[in-house]
Short mmCIF file of C-alpha atoms in Angstrom, two decimals:
data_model
loop_
_atom_site.label_atom_id
_atom_site.label_comp_id
_atom_site.label_asym_id
_atom_site.label_seq_id
_atom_site.Cartn_x
_atom_site.Cartn_y
_atom_site.Cartn_z
CA MET N 1 81.93 129.40 58.66
CA ARG N 2 82.15 132.27 61.20
CA ARG N 3 80.27 135.58 61.64
CA THR N 4 81.73 139.13 61.71
CA THR N 5 80.09 142.44 62.82
CA SER N 6 80.00 145.25 60.26
CA PRO N 7 80.78 148.86 61.33
CA PHE N 8 77.45 149.99 59.83
CA SER N 9 75.41 147.79 62.17
CA LEU N 10 77.36 149.07 65.16
CA VAL N 11 76.70 152.68 64.08
CA LEU N 12 72.97 151.99 63.79
CA LEU N 13 72.87 150.34 67.19
CA GLY N 14 74.84 153.16 68.81
CA LEU N 15 72.73 155.89 67.22
CA GLY N 16 69.51 154.13 68.22
CA THR N 17 70.69 153.78 71.81
CA PHE N 18 71.66 157.47 71.88
CA LEU N 19 68.19 158.57 70.66
CA LEU N 20 66.46 156.32 73.21
CA VAL N 21 68.47 157.98 75.98
CA LEU N 22 67.91 161.47 74.51
CA ALA N 23 64.09 161.17 74.37
CA PRO N 24 63.42 161.16 78.14
CA LEU N 25 66.11 163.79 78.69
CA LEU N 26 64.27 166.17 76.35
CA ALA N 27 60.92 165.55 78.04
CA TRP N 28 62.03 165.47 81.69
CA TYR N 29 65.13 167.65 81.76
CA VAL N 30 65.38 170.07 78.83
CA GLU N 31 61.70 171.06 78.47
CA PRO N 32 61.15 171.99 82.16
CA ARG N 33 64.24 174.20 82.02
CA ALA N 34 62.93 175.92 78.90
CA ALA N 35 59.66 176.80 80.70
CA VAL N 36 60.98 179.89 82.48
CA ASN N 37 59.75 183.47 82.62
CA PRO N 38 61.94 185.87 80.61
CA ILE N 39 64.09 188.58 82.14
CA ASP N 40 64.33 190.78 79.04
CA ILE N 41 60.58 191.25 78.56
CA ASP N 42 59.33 194.47 76.97
CA THR N 43 55.63 194.36 76.20
CA THR N 44 52.63 196.66 76.25
CA ALA N 45 48.97 195.75 76.74
CA VAL N 46 46.19 198.23 75.98
CA TYR N 47 42.65 198.05 77.38
CA THR N 48 39.75 200.23 76.26
CA GLY N 49 36.18 200.73 77.43
CA ARG N 50 33.67 203.36 78.48
CA GLY N 51 32.60 204.61 81.87
CA SER N 52 32.40 207.48 84.33
CA VAL N 53 35.45 209.44 85.43
CA PHE N 54 36.03 212.34 87.81
CA ASP N 55 36.84 215.53 85.91
CA THR N 56 39.24 217.57 88.07
CA ASP N 57 38.59 220.73 86.06
CA ARG N 58 34.82 220.56 86.46
CA ILE N 59 35.05 219.02 89.96
CA LYS N 60 32.44 216.43 89.18
CA THR N 61 31.96 212.98 87.73
CA VAL N 62 31.23 212.88 84.01
CA PRO N 63 29.61 209.80 82.40
CA ASP N 64 30.18 207.84 79.22
CA ARG N 65 33.82 208.68 78.60
CA LYS N 66 36.24 206.50 76.64
CA ILE N 67 38.77 205.00 79.03
CA THR N 68 42.17 203.70 77.93
CA VAL N 69 44.40 201.69 80.24
CA THR N 70 47.99 201.14 79.11
CA GLN N 71 50.14 198.62 80.94
CA ARG N 72 53.81 198.38 80.04
CA VAL N 73 56.09 195.66 81.43
CA ARG N 74 59.86 195.89 81.11
CA GLY N 75 62.40 193.48 82.58
CA ASP N 76 65.33 194.69 84.65
CA VAL N 77 68.00 192.37 83.21
CA GLU N 78 70.76 193.44 85.59
CA ASP N 79 68.72 192.87 88.76
CA SER N 80 67.30 189.64 87.32
CA GLU N 81 70.74 188.17 86.59
CA ARG N 82 72.03 189.22 89.99
CA SER N 83 69.09 187.77 91.93
CA GLY N 84 68.27 184.75 89.76
CA LYS N 85 64.62 185.94 89.69
CA ALA N 86 62.54 187.66 87.02
CA VAL N 87 62.38 191.35 87.92
CA TRP N 88 59.70 193.22 85.97
CA ASP N 89 58.97 196.94 86.20
CA VAL N 90 55.31 197.71 85.49
CA THR N 91 53.65 201.05 84.74
CA THR N 92 49.89 201.36 84.45
CA THR N 93 48.26 204.54 83.16
CA VAL N 94 44.56 205.35 82.97
CA ASP N 95 43.55 207.98 80.42
CA THR N 96 40.55 209.59 78.83
CA ASP N 97 40.59 211.23 75.42
CA LYS N 98 41.35 214.43 77.28
CA SER N 99 44.75 213.19 78.47
CA LEU N 100 45.72 211.29 75.29
CA PRO N 101 48.17 211.52 73.74
CA ALA N 102 50.34 212.52 76.68
CA ALA N 103 54.02 213.38 76.42
CA ASP N 104 54.49 212.34 80.04
CA PRO N 105 52.58 209.40 81.58
CA HIS N 106 52.37 211.41 84.82
CA ASP N 107 49.84 213.61 83.01
CA ALA N 108 47.42 210.68 82.84
CA LEU N 109 44.23 210.46 84.87
CA GLU N 110 46.05 207.85 86.93
CA PHE N 111 49.68 206.69 86.86
CA VAL N 112 50.82 203.68 88.92
CA PRO N 113 54.41 202.39 88.76
CA HIS N 114 55.42 199.23 90.62
CA ARG N 115 57.87 196.33 90.54
CA TRP N 116 57.03 192.64 90.43
CA VAL N 117 59.63 189.99 91.28
CA MET N 118 58.86 186.31 90.68
CA ASP N 119 60.40 182.86 90.56
CA ARG N 120 61.23 182.24 86.91
CA LYS N 121 59.89 178.66 86.94
CA THR N 122 56.87 178.75 89.24
CA THR N 123 55.79 182.41 88.74
CA ARG N 124 55.36 182.63 92.51
CA PRO N 125 56.15 186.11 93.92
CA ALA N 126 59.67 186.57 95.26
CA HIS N 127 60.54 189.35 97.65
CA CYS N 128 63.74 191.18 96.77
CA CYS N 129 65.24 193.79 94.48
CA GLY N 130 63.13 196.73 95.65
CA GLU N 131 59.83 194.96 95.03
CA LYS N 132 56.90 197.31 95.58
CA PRO N 133 54.20 196.61 96.65
CA TYR N 134 54.53 193.32 98.55
CA ILE N 135 52.83 191.10 95.98
CA GLU N 136 51.36 187.77 97.02
CA GLY N 137 49.30 184.97 95.47
CA GLU N 138 49.89 182.54 92.63
CA ALA N 139 49.63 184.79 89.60
CA TYR N 140 49.83 188.40 88.46
CA LEU N 141 50.04 189.65 84.86
CA LYS N 142 50.40 185.99 83.87
CA PHE N 143 49.61 182.53 85.22
CA PRO N 144 52.15 179.79 85.97
CA PHE N 145 53.19 177.40 83.23
CA ASP N 146 50.95 174.37 82.70
CA VAL N 147 47.72 176.01 83.92
CA ARG N 148 45.31 173.67 85.70
CA LYS N 149 41.51 173.57 85.71
CA ARG N 150 41.16 175.00 89.23
CA SER N 151 40.85 178.30 91.08
CA TYR N 152 43.90 180.59 91.40
CA GLN N 153 44.88 183.35 93.81
CA TRP N 154 45.35 186.42 91.56
CA TRP N 155 46.97 189.64 92.76
CA ASP N 156 44.77 192.70 92.23
CA ASN N 157 47.07 195.70 92.45
CA SER N 158 44.17 198.15 92.82
CA LEU N 159 42.90 196.21 95.81
CA GLY N 160 46.36 195.60 97.24
CA ASP N 161 45.44 191.99 97.95
CA THR N 162 44.66 188.69 96.23
CA ILE N 163 41.30 187.63 94.86
CA VAL N 164 40.08 184.20 93.79
CA LEU N 165 39.68 183.59 90.06
CA HIS N 166 37.53 180.56 89.30
CA TYR N 167 37.98 178.26 86.30
CA ARG N 168 35.00 178.55 83.94
CA GLY N 169 35.88 176.29 81.02
CA THR N 170 37.52 177.12 77.72
CA GLU N 171 37.06 180.02 75.34
CA LYS N 172 38.55 181.05 72.02
CA VAL N 173 40.43 184.31 71.52
CA GLN N 174 41.19 185.19 67.90
CA GLY N 175 40.58 181.53 67.05
CA TYR N 176 42.97 180.22 69.73
CA THR N 177 41.61 178.23 72.69
CA GLY N 178 42.48 179.15 76.28
CA TYR N 179 41.26 178.57 79.83
CA ARG N 180 38.70 181.10 81.10
CA PHE N 181 38.76 182.45 84.68
CA THR N 182 36.42 184.93 86.37
CA GLY N 183 36.18 186.77 89.68
CA SER N 184 34.93 189.97 91.31
CA VAL N 185 35.70 192.29 94.23
CA PRO N 186 33.09 193.58 96.70
CA PRO N 187 33.37 197.21 97.93
CA THR N 188 36.51 197.41 100.05
CA ARG N 189 38.21 200.32 101.76
CA THR N 190 41.72 200.72 100.34
CA GLY N 191 43.04 203.95 101.89
CA THR N 192 42.44 207.64 102.46
CA ARG N 193 42.87 210.81 100.46
CA MET N 194 42.78 214.49 101.44
CA VAL N 195 40.13 216.25 99.33
CA PRO N 196 37.93 219.36 99.52
CA GLY N 197 34.96 218.70 101.77
CA SER N 198 32.50 219.63 99.03
CA ILE N 199 33.49 216.53 97.04
CA VAL N 200 32.23 214.22 99.79
CA ASP N 201 29.10 216.23 100.67
CA GLN N 202 30.72 218.22 103.49
CA PRO N 203 30.86 221.75 101.99
CA LYS N 204 31.52 223.45 105.34
CA ARG N 205 34.87 221.71 105.71
CA PRO N 206 37.69 222.97 103.44
CA GLN N 207 39.63 219.68 103.63
CA VAL N 208 38.51 216.19 104.53
CA LEU N 209 40.49 212.96 104.86
CA ALA N 210 38.10 210.98 102.70
CA GLU N 211 38.01 207.20 102.53
CA GLU N 212 38.97 205.53 99.25
CA TRP N 213 36.86 202.52 98.28
CA TYR N 214 37.40 200.03 95.49
CA SER N 215 35.31 197.26 93.95
CA ASN N 216 35.29 195.41 90.67
CA HIS N 217 32.21 194.46 88.67
CA GLY N 218 34.07 191.48 87.30
CA PHE N 219 37.38 190.09 86.05
CA GLU N 220 37.52 187.79 83.05
CA LEU N 221 40.82 186.30 81.89
CA VAL N 222 41.46 183.81 79.09
CA VAL N 223 44.83 182.13 79.53
CA ASP N 224 47.08 179.94 77.39
CA GLN N 225 47.27 176.55 79.10
CA ALA N 226 50.92 175.79 78.33
CA THR N 227 52.59 179.14 79.01
CA GLY N 228 50.16 180.93 81.35
CA ARG N 229 50.14 183.96 79.04
CA VAL N 230 46.96 186.07 79.27
CA LEU N 231 45.28 186.11 75.86
CA TYR N 232 42.31 188.26 76.86
CA ALA N 233 41.67 190.37 79.94
CA GLN N 234 38.56 192.24 81.01
CA THR N 235 38.07 194.25 84.18
CA GLY N 236 35.29 196.40 85.64
CA PRO N 237 36.88 198.79 88.18
CA ARG N 238 34.92 201.13 90.44
CA ARG N 239 36.75 203.64 92.65
CA THR N 240 34.87 205.99 94.93
CA LEU N 241 35.29 208.38 97.83
CA ARG N 242 33.29 208.40 101.06
CA ALA N 243 33.16 210.86 103.91
CA PRO N 244 35.01 209.61 107.01
CA GLY N 245 32.84 206.85 108.47
CA GLY N 246 30.37 207.18 105.61
CA LYS N 247 28.18 204.28 104.59
CA LYS N 248 27.68 205.25 100.95
CA ASP N 249 29.73 206.59 98.09
CA ALA N 250 29.88 210.37 97.92
CA ALA N 251 31.96 210.72 94.73
CA VAL N 252 32.84 208.41 91.87
CA LEU N 253 36.42 208.64 90.65
CA LEU N 254 36.21 205.84 88.09
CA ASP N 255 33.46 203.39 87.19
CA SER N 256 33.33 201.08 84.19
CA ARG N 257 31.53 197.80 83.66
CA LYS N 258 33.98 196.64 81.01
CA ILE N 259 37.51 197.64 80.07
CA SER N 260 39.17 194.98 77.94
CA PHE N 261 42.12 194.12 75.70
CA THR N 262 42.05 195.81 72.33
CA THR N 263 41.96 193.58 69.24
CA GLU N 264 45.61 194.40 68.53
CA THR N 265 46.64 193.37 72.05
CA GLN N 266 44.68 190.11 71.73
CA LYS N 267 46.32 189.26 68.40
CA GLU N 268 49.80 189.92 69.74
CA ALA N 269 49.14 187.83 72.87
CA VAL N 270 47.88 184.93 70.75
CA ARG N 271 50.87 185.19 68.41
CA GLN N 272 53.28 185.03 71.34
CA ALA N 273 51.37 182.17 72.96
CA LYS N 274 51.43 180.11 69.77
CA ARG N 275 55.17 180.62 69.40
CA GLU N 276 56.05 179.90 73.02
CA SER N 277 53.70 176.95 73.48
CA GLY N 278 54.93 175.53 70.17
CA GLN N 279 58.50 175.63 71.42
CA LEU N 280 57.54 173.89 74.66
CA ARG N 281 55.51 171.28 72.76
CA LEU N 282 58.46 170.67 70.43
CA LEU N 283 60.84 170.05 73.34
CA GLY N 284 58.38 168.23 75.59
CA THR N 285 56.40 166.10 73.12
CA THR N 286 57.32 166.19 69.44
CA LEU N 287 61.09 165.72 69.69
CA PRO N 288 60.97 163.12 72.51
CA ILE N 289 58.39 161.00 70.66
CA GLY N 290 60.29 161.32 67.39
CA ALA N 291 63.61 160.53 69.06
CA ALA N 292 62.15 157.51 70.88
CA ALA N 293 60.52 156.12 67.72
CA ALA N 294 63.60 156.63 65.56
CA GLY N 295 65.86 155.31 68.29
CA LEU N 296 63.79 152.16 68.70
CA VAL N 297 63.81 151.44 64.97
CA LEU N 298 67.55 152.06 64.62
CA ALA N 299 68.38 150.03 67.73
CA VAL N 300 66.27 147.07 66.53
CA VAL N 301 67.73 147.13 63.02
CA GLY N 302 71.25 147.57 64.32
CA GLY N 303 70.76 144.79 66.86
CA LEU N 304 69.48 142.40 64.21
CA LEU N 305 72.41 143.18 61.93
CA VAL N 306 74.85 142.64 64.77
CA ALA N 307 73.17 139.33 65.68
CA ARG N 308 73.15 138.06 62.10
CA GLY N 309 76.57 139.33 61.24
CA ARG N 310 78.28 138.39 57.99
CA LYS N 311 79.30 134.81 57.25
CA GLU N 312 82.91 134.27 56.18
CA PRO N 313 84.57 130.96 55.33
CA GLU N 314 87.06 129.76 57.89
CA GLN N 315 90.68 129.56 56.75
CA PRO N 316 92.07 125.96 56.82
CA ALA N 317 94.75 125.27 59.35
CA PRO N 318 98.21 124.59 57.95
CA SER N 319 98.59 120.80 57.26
CA GLU N 320 101.28 118.45 56.08
CA THR N 321 101.39 117.68 52.33
CA PRO N 322 102.12 114.23 50.81
CA ASP N 323 105.30 115.49 49.15
CA THR N 324 106.91 116.40 52.39
CA PRO N 325 109.52 113.79 53.30
CA GLN N 326 108.98 112.10 56.62
CA PRO N 327 111.86 111.77 59.02
CA THR N 328 113.27 108.24 59.35
CA LEU N 329 113.83 106.71 62.72
CA THR N 330 117.28 105.22 62.91
CA MET N 331 119.08 103.26 65.55
#
């Protein structure tokens, strides 16, 4: 008896081997390349809160006004493809009910356009493509992928510098768990502005180059661990003016203890985080584990079938029959 190998067992063995090779490729090669920041982003985040604002018509600070901050981020696809980086154009407007709705964002209480360029994989700032301002740190608008339980250097555009955000545990946003980070900014001089002297307690001077000061009562961010997407953001900005060389604030331009994501913005951020983190989990965990398990089973079964083979009777070798006449030896 001899053994033969069936085509079916070879197919099982080959398929199992393929899946065993595919599993680590998905986890170590495909998934890291899927974790990249998009270049065609178009998203809007809205913050609301209450606080004091400077009324330019009344030339004084008025308290307890509703404040709306709208931050729109749009990707420049052409510059991104040319540079190999993610190029995002960001506009931030600060409004009160008086300036909403506005046909032109320039009519807002404050309008700040800028451009952020980053490495698509690490989220680290990159410096090209007309970036303005010169952004530094480890994170801005979003955290890197695979967020760690540690402090991060976060870019504060109002400050024009980085601040330290400290890890404070986990917190749920709309039922979805993220990492919580907090930080604050002490009073810091950020620039100068020409204003009437009366605004900074110098009524005898028609114009004064006042000092601009900024502080923040407190940042609070809740971030998706896998994608670095911000699920919830809260800020407490305070902007003031001081007379040249002054030691105390003479006018308050903006002061709020809490301006935070609206419920709608939170829900949309969570929806996006679930979708994106699910895709990364599928490529990095679910598919590799499934492929490895299936591959192992198929390879073992195929190997056993190949080893056992199929028994077939051996064909007898041609032999001489009794009826065959034998040659006679003659002399």
